[in-house]
Amino acid sequence: MQDSGIQVLFQGINFVRLLEGLWVSLKLALVSMAFSMVLGFLMGILMAGRNRIVGFVCRVYLEIVRIMPQLVLLFLVYFGAAKHLGIDISGELAAVIVFSFWGTAEMGDLVRSALISIPKHQYESGYSLGLSRMQLYRHIILPQTFRRLLPSAVNLLTRMIKTTSLAVLIGVVEVVKVGKQIIDASRYENPKAALWIYGTIFILYFAVCFPISKLSTVLEKKLQV
Amino acid sequence: MDLSFISAYTPMYIEAAGLTIRIALYGIAGAFGVGILCSLIKELNIPVLKQLAQIYIELSRNTPLLIQLFFLYFGLPKLGIVLSSETCAVTGLIFLGGSYMAEGFRAGIDGVPQIQRESAYSLGMTKKQTFWRIVVPQAVATSVPVFCANIIFLIKETSVFSAVALADLMYVTKDLIGLYYKTDEALFMLVVSYLVILLPISLLSSYMERRVRYAGFGNTGIVSGH
Amino acid sequence: MEGAILQTIQLTKSFDGMQPVLKEISFSINKGEVVVIVGPSGCGKSTFLRCLNRLEEIDAGEILLDGENISEAGKNIYEYREKVGMVFQSYELFPHKTVLENVTLAPVLVQKRNKRQAREEAEKLLKRIGLLEKKDMYPRQLSGGQKQRVAIVRALIMNPEILLLDEITAALDPEMVREVLQVVSELAREGMTMIIVTHEMDFAKAVADRVIFLDKGEIVEEGEPKEFFSYPKTERAKKFLNTFHYEALEI
């Protein structure tokens, strides 16, 4: 077992460094997700509304996000902004901007479809009971929307986490970058480090995403209307 | 923007786009095969294989493609398995896409109500006949939108292939930015390339989706084929 | 019993170890007979029909077709189902096939009949129910009543020895109930053997040779329709018929 190379994980603080790197990835995901939730909610409400111009603009925005790979968007912001705004935008900031931009569109679409999936009768019967518009939304519409929304929103979080792996390609020092550093540092003493490090990162991502996707599936079953 | 620069480097982008499309096609075809295989295994309820398929699906769905690729490209050679950039990219795409396709099929199959099967059984049809004649055609029709979404998703995912040294669109772009500082032109061509590849597919898929959702079987029957 | 086409002996069925839904049901139907099963919802009447078509495994008892025990292990379930036709409440036409394809699928696939022959017979049957001009349409283009009539034809073309009808009008708008029941009445007149589960009491009265009242998984009462509907013998049947009248009045 001496040269299996697995010892690279336990040398010094290598494993802790990987975990710290993972935390950087997760922070990116969580911050972007927070922005996406808030902005996505607004967008969803706008999209479900009747204003056709607003609806059209949102639609175009959504299509752009759906068509352009996130990495292309990252390049646009990271390289493009640096050139045109004259500011050297950090990789982290570029990542948060792009992932929020993407997440907002996805979230907006989820909110929209949750809102429009509530039958018209629910509104009508609410009004016929004499509820005000505020009361109607507060007690009838929003609770149902949340129920429909929650599983797919949780699912979006796993997609967000997986997407953060792209940040390494614009120079963010996250889990993959840390992994590369460890591999480079132990190139001579441990040539097989790449296998273990990338294997570990693979498992780390799985360990984070799997429970969340399971949660999403469970919620979906539980909250089925 | 420097138009002469753009025209000078257009062939390079076309070549890179060709590479992306080629790998995407192999990957999608492979993913389709793996997806069918997995959902058949589940449908036929084959022990051991069924559990393996499930493990594969969970692993594939809960890890990023980039990490899968790094493992294939940098990790596996340490075990003596050396894959070329291209093989690596195709393998990675199949590994990722197979599970999405499998889930798509699965949802389609589960979406056919049990009583449809029973109604076929009541006519004396066997399980096999019922599956192929009654369940599959309906499942395929309802999964068309999912497949389209998966295809778009997989093509988008190809954008990370530059990370395993494949000379794709991102790679070329990064090169041009690094070498000549022609950031605007390079990014412009990058966006145009992906638009040219993905916009038609996206439009086609929303057209098909509308067709399946609102027309279903009946109008001209594009999905039924009879 | 002599002349019985289909017979059950102490048929028992329960789901997941719960209270049995059907308790030792012994029943038989003769050739050309029309039996209507009535009873409160949840009494087990649909489950009974599903057992008869082997869509549900039975826990105990026997099902005999032409005196042959078909509930034994190893019996060809498909051959059996071919002889027992079934029509469902929700029609269950195959949405990806046209009306004609729906009707000809099983004869060609299961009975290996000649395609053209099957087609001709299907057209003849469709003509009889007045739906020949709809033959190239898809189910979604038909009304509920039309769908249900096609579903009946789809079962008929197999030349079943017996037809099971499971609440076939329950999902229909009132104005379509009639067109479907008319088809069933005609079949009855022609001597088709049928077991019908229904909530249409007037129809039951008109078409049945015998009525069976099923409650809590047991046959509580059976007899001639006139008798049963006018002078039910058991308390449970009386109560059922009363609530039925009440409900009918209310609605």
Coordinates of N, CA, C and O in Angstrom, one line a residue, chain C residues 8-25 47-48 50-52 54-63 69-73 217:
Chain C
T8 N -67.1 -18.4 -9.7 CA -66.1 -18.3 -8.7 C -66.5 -19.1 -7.5 O -67.7 -19.3 -7.2
I9 N -65.5 -19.7 -6.8 CA -65.8 -20.5 -5.6 C -65.0 -19.9 -4.5 O -63.8 -19.9 -4.5
Q10 N -65.7 -19.4 -3.5 CA -65.1 -18.8 -2.3 C -63.9 -18.0 -2.6 O -62.9 -18.1 -2.0
L11 N -64.1 -17.0 -3.6 CA -63.1 -16.1 -3.9 C -62.8 -15.1 -2.8 O -63.7 -14.5 -2.4
T12 N -61.6 -15.0 -2.4 CA -61.2 -14.1 -1.3 C -60.1 -13.2 -1.8 O -59.1 -13.7 -2.4
K13 N -60.2 -11.9 -1.4 CA -59.1 -11.0 -1.8 C -58.9 -9.9 -0.8 O -59.9 -9.4 -0.3
S14 N -57.7 -9.7 -0.4 CA -57.4 -8.5 0.5 C -56.2 -7.8 0.0 O -55.4 -8.4 -0.7
F15 N -56.1 -6.6 0.4 CA -54.9 -5.8 0.0 C -53.9 -5.6 1.2 O -54.4 -5.1 2.2
D16 N -52.7 -6.0 1.0 CA -51.7 -5.8 2.0 C -52.1 -6.2 3.4 O -51.9 -5.5 4.4
G17 N -52.6 -7.4 3.5 CA -53.0 -7.9 4.9 C -54.1 -7.1 5.6 O -54.2 -7.3 6.8
M18 N -54.8 -6.3 4.9 CA -55.9 -5.6 5.5 C -57.1 -6.5 5.5 O -57.1 -7.6 5.0
Q19 N -58.2 -6.0 6.1 CA -59.5 -6.7 6.0 C -59.8 -7.1 4.6 O -59.5 -6.3 3.7
P20 N -60.2 -8.3 4.4 CA -60.5 -8.7 3.0 C -61.6 -7.8 2.4 O -62.5 -7.4 3.0
V21 N -61.3 -7.5 1.1 CA -62.3 -6.7 0.3 C -63.4 -7.6 -0.2 O -64.5 -7.2 -0.5
L22 N -63.0 -8.8 -0.5 CA -64.0 -9.8 -1.0 C -63.8 -11.0 -0.1 O -62.8 -11.6 0.1
K23 N -65.0 -11.5 0.5 CA -65.0 -12.6 1.4 C -65.7 -13.8 0.8 O -66.9 -13.8 0.7
E24 N -64.9 -14.8 0.4 CA -65.5 -16.1 0.0 C -66.7 -15.9 -0.9 O -67.8 -16.4 -0.7
I25 N -66.5 -15.2 -2.0 CA -67.6 -15.0 -3.0 C -67.8 -16.2 -3.9 O -66.9 -16.6 -4.6
T47 N -63.3 -4.4 -7.5 CA -62.2 -5.3 -7.3 C -62.6 -6.7 -7.8 O -61.8 -7.5 -8.3
F48 N -63.9 -7.0 -7.6 CA -64.4 -8.3 -8.0 C -64.2 -8.5 -9.5 O -63.7 -9.5 -10.0
R50 N -62.1 -6.9 -11.4 CA -60.7 -6.9 -11.7 C -60.1 -8.3 -11.4 O -59.2 -8.8 -12.1
C51 N -60.6 -8.9 -10.3 CA -60.2 -10.3 -10.0 C -60.6 -11.2 -11.2 O -59.9 -12.1 -11.6
L52 N -61.8 -11.0 -11.6 CA -62.3 -11.9 -12.7 C -61.5 -11.8 -14.0 O -61.4 -12.8 -14.7
R54 N -58.3 -11.2 -13.8 CA -57.0 -11.5 -13.3 C -56.1 -10.3 -13.3 O -54.9 -10.4 -13.4
L55 N -56.7 -9.1 -13.2 CA -55.8 -7.9 -13.0 C -55.4 -7.8 -11.5 O -54.4 -7.1 -11.2
E56 N -56.1 -8.5 -10.7 CA -55.7 -8.6 -9.3 C -55.5 -10.1 -9.0 O -56.3 -11.0 -9.4
E57 N -54.4 -10.4 -8.2 CA -54.2 -11.8 -7.8 C -55.2 -12.1 -6.7 O -55.5 -11.2 -5.8
I58 N -55.8 -13.2 -6.7 CA -56.7 -13.5 -5.6 C -56.0 -14.3 -4.5 O -55.0 -14.9 -4.7
D59 N -56.5 -14.2 -3.3 CA -55.8 -14.8 -2.1 C -56.2 -16.3 -2.0 O -55.4 -17.1 -1.6
A60 N -57.5 -16.5 -2.2 CA -58.0 -17.9 -2.0 C -59.2 -18.1 -2.9 O -59.8 -17.1 -3.3
G61 N -59.6 -19.3 -3.1 CA -60.7 -19.6 -3.9 C -60.3 -19.9 -5.4 O -59.2 -20.0 -5.7
E62 N -61.4 -20.1 -6.2 CA -61.1 -20.5 -7.6 C -61.9 -19.6 -8.5 O -63.0 -19.2 -8.2
I63 N -61.4 -19.5 -9.7 CA -62.2 -18.9 -10.8 C -62.2 -19.9 -11.9 O -61.2 -20.4 -12.3
N69 N -60.5 -24.5 -14.1 CA -59.9 -23.6 -13.1 C -58.8 -22.8 -13.7 O -57.7 -23.3 -14.0
I70 N -59.0 -21.5 -13.8 CA -58.0 -20.7 -14.4 C -57.2 -19.9 -13.4 O -56.3 -19.1 -13.7
S71 N -57.5 -20.1 -12.1 CA -56.7 -19.3 -11.1 C -55.5 -20.1 -10.7 O -54.7 -19.7 -9.9
E72 N -55.4 -21.4 -11.2 CA -54.3 -22.2 -10.8 C -53.0 -21.6 -11.4 O -53.0 -21.0 -12.4
A73 N -51.9 -21.9 -10.7 CA -50.6 -21.4 -11.2 C -50.3 -22.1 -12.5 O -50.7 -23.2 -12.7
G217 N -67.9 -6.6 0.9 CA -67.2 -7.8 0.4 C -68.0 -9.1 0.4 O -67.4 -10.2 0.2

